[in-house]
Coordinates of C-alpha atoms in Angstrom, one line a residue:
L1 CA -89.2 168.6 38.3
Q2 CA -85.7 167.5 37.1
Q3 CA -86.1 163.7 38.0
T4 CA -89.8 163.7 36.0
A5 CA -87.8 165.7 33.0
L6 CA -85.3 163.0 32.9
A7 CA -87.6 160.3 32.9
E8 CA -89.8 162.1 30.1
S9 CA -86.7 162.3 28.2
A10 CA -85.8 158.4 28.8
E11 CA -89.8 157.5 27.6
L12 CA -89.1 159.1 24.4
G13 CA -85.8 157.4 24.1
G14 CA -88.1 153.9 24.7
D15 CA -85.4 153.4 27.8
W16 CA -87.9 152.3 30.3
A17 CA -85.7 151.3 33.0
A18 CA -84.1 154.7 33.3
A19 CA -87.4 156.2 33.0
R20 CA -89.0 154.4 36.1
D21 CA -85.5 155.0 38.0
A22 CA -85.9 158.5 37.3
Y23 CA -89.5 158.6 37.9
R24 CA -88.9 156.7 41.4
A25 CA -86.7 159.3 42.1
A26 CA -89.0 162.0 41.6
L27 CA -91.4 160.3 43.6
E28 CA -88.9 160.1 46.5
L29 CA -88.5 163.6 46.5
D30 CA -92.2 164.2 46.9
R31 CA -94.6 161.5 47.1
E32 CA -97.7 163.6 46.3
Y33 CA -96.6 164.8 42.7
S34 CA -99.1 162.9 40.4
P35 CA -97.2 163.4 36.9
A36 CA -94.5 161.2 38.5
A37 CA -96.8 158.5 39.9
V38 CA -98.5 158.5 36.3
G39 CA -95.5 158.3 34.6
L40 CA -94.0 155.7 36.7
E41 CA -97.2 153.4 35.9
R42 CA -96.4 153.9 32.4
A43 CA -93.2 153.5 32.2
D44 CA -93.6 150.2 34.3
Q45 CA -96.2 148.9 32.2
Q46 CA -94.0 149.5 28.9
Y47 CA -90.9 147.8 30.9
K48 CA -93.1 144.8 31.7
A49 CA -94.3 144.7 28.2
E50 CA -90.7 144.7 26.7
L51 CA -89.6 142.1 29.3
F52 CA -92.5 140.1 28.4
N53 CA -92.0 140.4 24.7
G54 CA -88.2 139.8 25.1
A55 CA -89.0 136.8 26.7
M56 CA -91.3 135.4 24.5
D57 CA -89.4 136.2 21.7
E58 CA -86.5 134.2 22.9
A59 CA -88.7 131.5 23.7
L60 CA -90.1 131.3 20.3
R61 CA -86.9 131.3 18.8
A62 CA -85.8 128.7 20.9
L63 CA -88.7 126.4 20.1
D64 CA -87.9 127.2 16.3
K65 CA -84.5 125.8 16.7
G66 CA -85.5 122.8 19.0
R67 CA -83.8 124.2 22.2
L68 CA -86.5 123.2 24.6
A69 CA -84.7 123.7 27.8
A70 CA -84.0 127.4 26.7
A71 CA -87.6 128.1 25.6
E72 CA -89.2 126.5 28.9
T73 CA -86.7 129.0 31.0
A74 CA -87.9 132.0 28.6
L75 CA -91.5 131.2 29.1
Q76 CA -91.2 130.9 32.7
Q77 CA -89.7 134.3 32.8
A78 CA -92.5 135.7 30.4
A79 CA -95.0 133.8 32.9
T80 CA -93.7 136.0 36.0
I81 CA -94.7 139.4 34.1
K82 CA -97.9 138.0 32.7
P83 CA -99.1 134.5 33.9
D84 CA -102.4 134.4 32.0
A85 CA -101.4 136.0 28.3
P86 CA -103.0 133.7 25.7
V87 CA -99.9 133.9 23.5
L88 CA -98.1 132.2 26.6
R89 CA -100.7 129.7 26.7
D90 CA -99.9 128.8 23.1
A91 CA -96.3 129.0 23.4
R92 CA -96.5 126.3 26.4
Q93 CA -98.6 124.0 24.2
R94 CA -96.0 124.3 21.2
L95 CA -93.2 123.6 24.1
S96 CA -95.3 120.4 25.1
D97 CA -96.0 119.5 21.2
A98 CA -92.3 119.5 20.7
R99 CA -91.3 117.5 23.7
Q100 CA -93.8 115.3 22.8
R101 CA -92.1 115.0 19.2
S102 CA -88.7 114.8 20.7
A103 CA -89.8 112.0 23.0
L104 CA -91.3 109.8 20.0
A105 CA -88.4 110.8 17.6
G106 CA -85.7 109.3 20.9
L107 CA -88.5 106.2 21.3
R108 CA -88.4 105.7 17.6
R109 CA -84.6 105.6 17.3
G110 CA -84.1 103.6 20.4
A111 CA -86.8 100.9 19.1
A112 CA -85.1 100.9 15.5
D113 CA -81.6 100.2 17.3
E114 CA -83.3 97.6 19.5
A115 CA -84.8 95.8 16.3
R116 CA -81.5 95.8 14.5
A117 CA -80.0 94.3 17.3
E118 CA -82.8 91.6 17.3
N119 CA -83.4 92.8 21.1
W120 CA -87.2 92.2 20.6
Q121 CA -88.2 92.5 24.5
N122 CA -86.8 95.9 24.5
A123 CA -87.9 96.9 21.4
I124 CA -91.6 95.9 22.6
G125 CA -91.1 98.3 25.6
L126 CA -90.1 101.2 23.7
Y127 CA -93.0 100.9 21.1
Q128 CA -95.3 100.5 24.0
R129 CA -94.1 103.7 25.5
A130 CA -94.3 105.3 22.4
L131 CA -98.1 104.4 22.2
K132 CA -98.5 105.9 26.0
I133 CA -97.5 109.3 24.7
D134 CA -99.5 108.8 21.3
A135 CA -101.7 105.8 20.9
N136 CA -102.0 106.9 17.2
A137 CA -98.1 106.9 16.4
G138 CA -98.4 104.3 13.6
F139 CA -94.5 103.6 13.8
A140 CA -95.1 102.0 17.4
R141 CA -98.2 100.1 16.3
R142 CA -96.4 98.8 13.5
G143 CA -93.4 98.0 15.3
L144 CA -95.0 96.5 18.2
E145 CA -96.6 94.1 16.0
Q146 CA -93.6 93.3 14.1
A147 CA -91.4 93.1 17.4
E148 CA -94.4 90.7 18.9
Q149 CA -94.1 88.5 16.2
R150 CA -90.4 88.2 16.4
A151 CA -90.4 87.9 19.7
A152 CA -92.9 84.9 19.8
L153 CA -90.6 83.4 16.9
N154 CA -87.7 83.5 19.0
Q155 CA -89.3 82.1 21.9
Q156 CA -90.3 79.3 19.5
F157 CA -86.8 78.9 18.4
D158 CA -85.3 79.1 21.8
R159 CA -87.4 76.1 23.0
Y160 CA -86.0 73.6 20.5
L161 CA -82.7 75.2 20.9
N162 CA -82.7 74.6 24.6
D163 CA -84.2 71.1 24.4
P164 CA -82.8 69.8 20.8
Q165 CA -83.9 66.1 21.4
R166 CA -87.5 67.2 20.8
L167 CA -86.4 67.2 17.0
Y168 CA -85.8 63.4 17.1
S169 CA -89.6 63.0 17.3
P170 CA -91.4 63.5 13.7
E171 CA -94.1 65.8 15.0
P172 CA -91.9 68.5 17.1
L173 CA -89.3 68.1 13.8
A174 CA -92.3 69.2 11.6
N175 CA -93.3 71.6 13.6
A176 CA -89.6 73.3 14.1
Q177 CA -89.6 72.8 9.9
R178 CA -92.7 75.2 9.5
L179 CA -91.2 77.6 12.1
L180 CA -88.1 77.6 9.9
E181 CA -90.2 78.6 6.9
Q182 CA -91.9 81.4 8.8

C-alpha cells in the first residue's frame, strides 16, 4: 500500500519513471495486487509516450537545424518505442528529403568548383551523380549540357594543340578558326 501510494503521488507529479519503480516495488511484495499491476501498466505507457515524444521533439528540432545525424539518432530512439507510429514515418521521410537536398547541394557546389577550374570531366561526373539522385534537378541538367559542350570543345582544342602541324593545311586551319570563334 505504501509503494502504491508513492507511485500514485509520482503519477500526479508526472514522474512516470518514479511511478513505475514504486509500482514494481509494490508488485515485488504482492504479485496479485491488481491496483499496482494496473498502475504499472498505466505508468509504463505514459513513460514510453514521454520518451517517444521527447525523442520525436529532438528529431524534429535537429531536422529544423539541419543536424541530420542527430535527427537520425533521435528517430532511431523513437523507433525502439513505437516503430509503427505514423509521425515516425513522416519524420523519416523529412530526414530522407533533407539528406537528398544536402547531397544535391554538395554536388552542386562541387560541380560549380570544377567548372570554375575548367575540370569539365569532373564536373560532368558530379552533374550525372546529381541527376541520379533527382532526375529533375535543373541545375544538373543545365550544368551537364554546358560541361559536355565545354569538354567537347576542349577535346577539339587538344587535338590541335597536340598536333599543331595540322594547322599548316588550309582545311584544318579553317576548322580551328571556326572552333576558336565558337
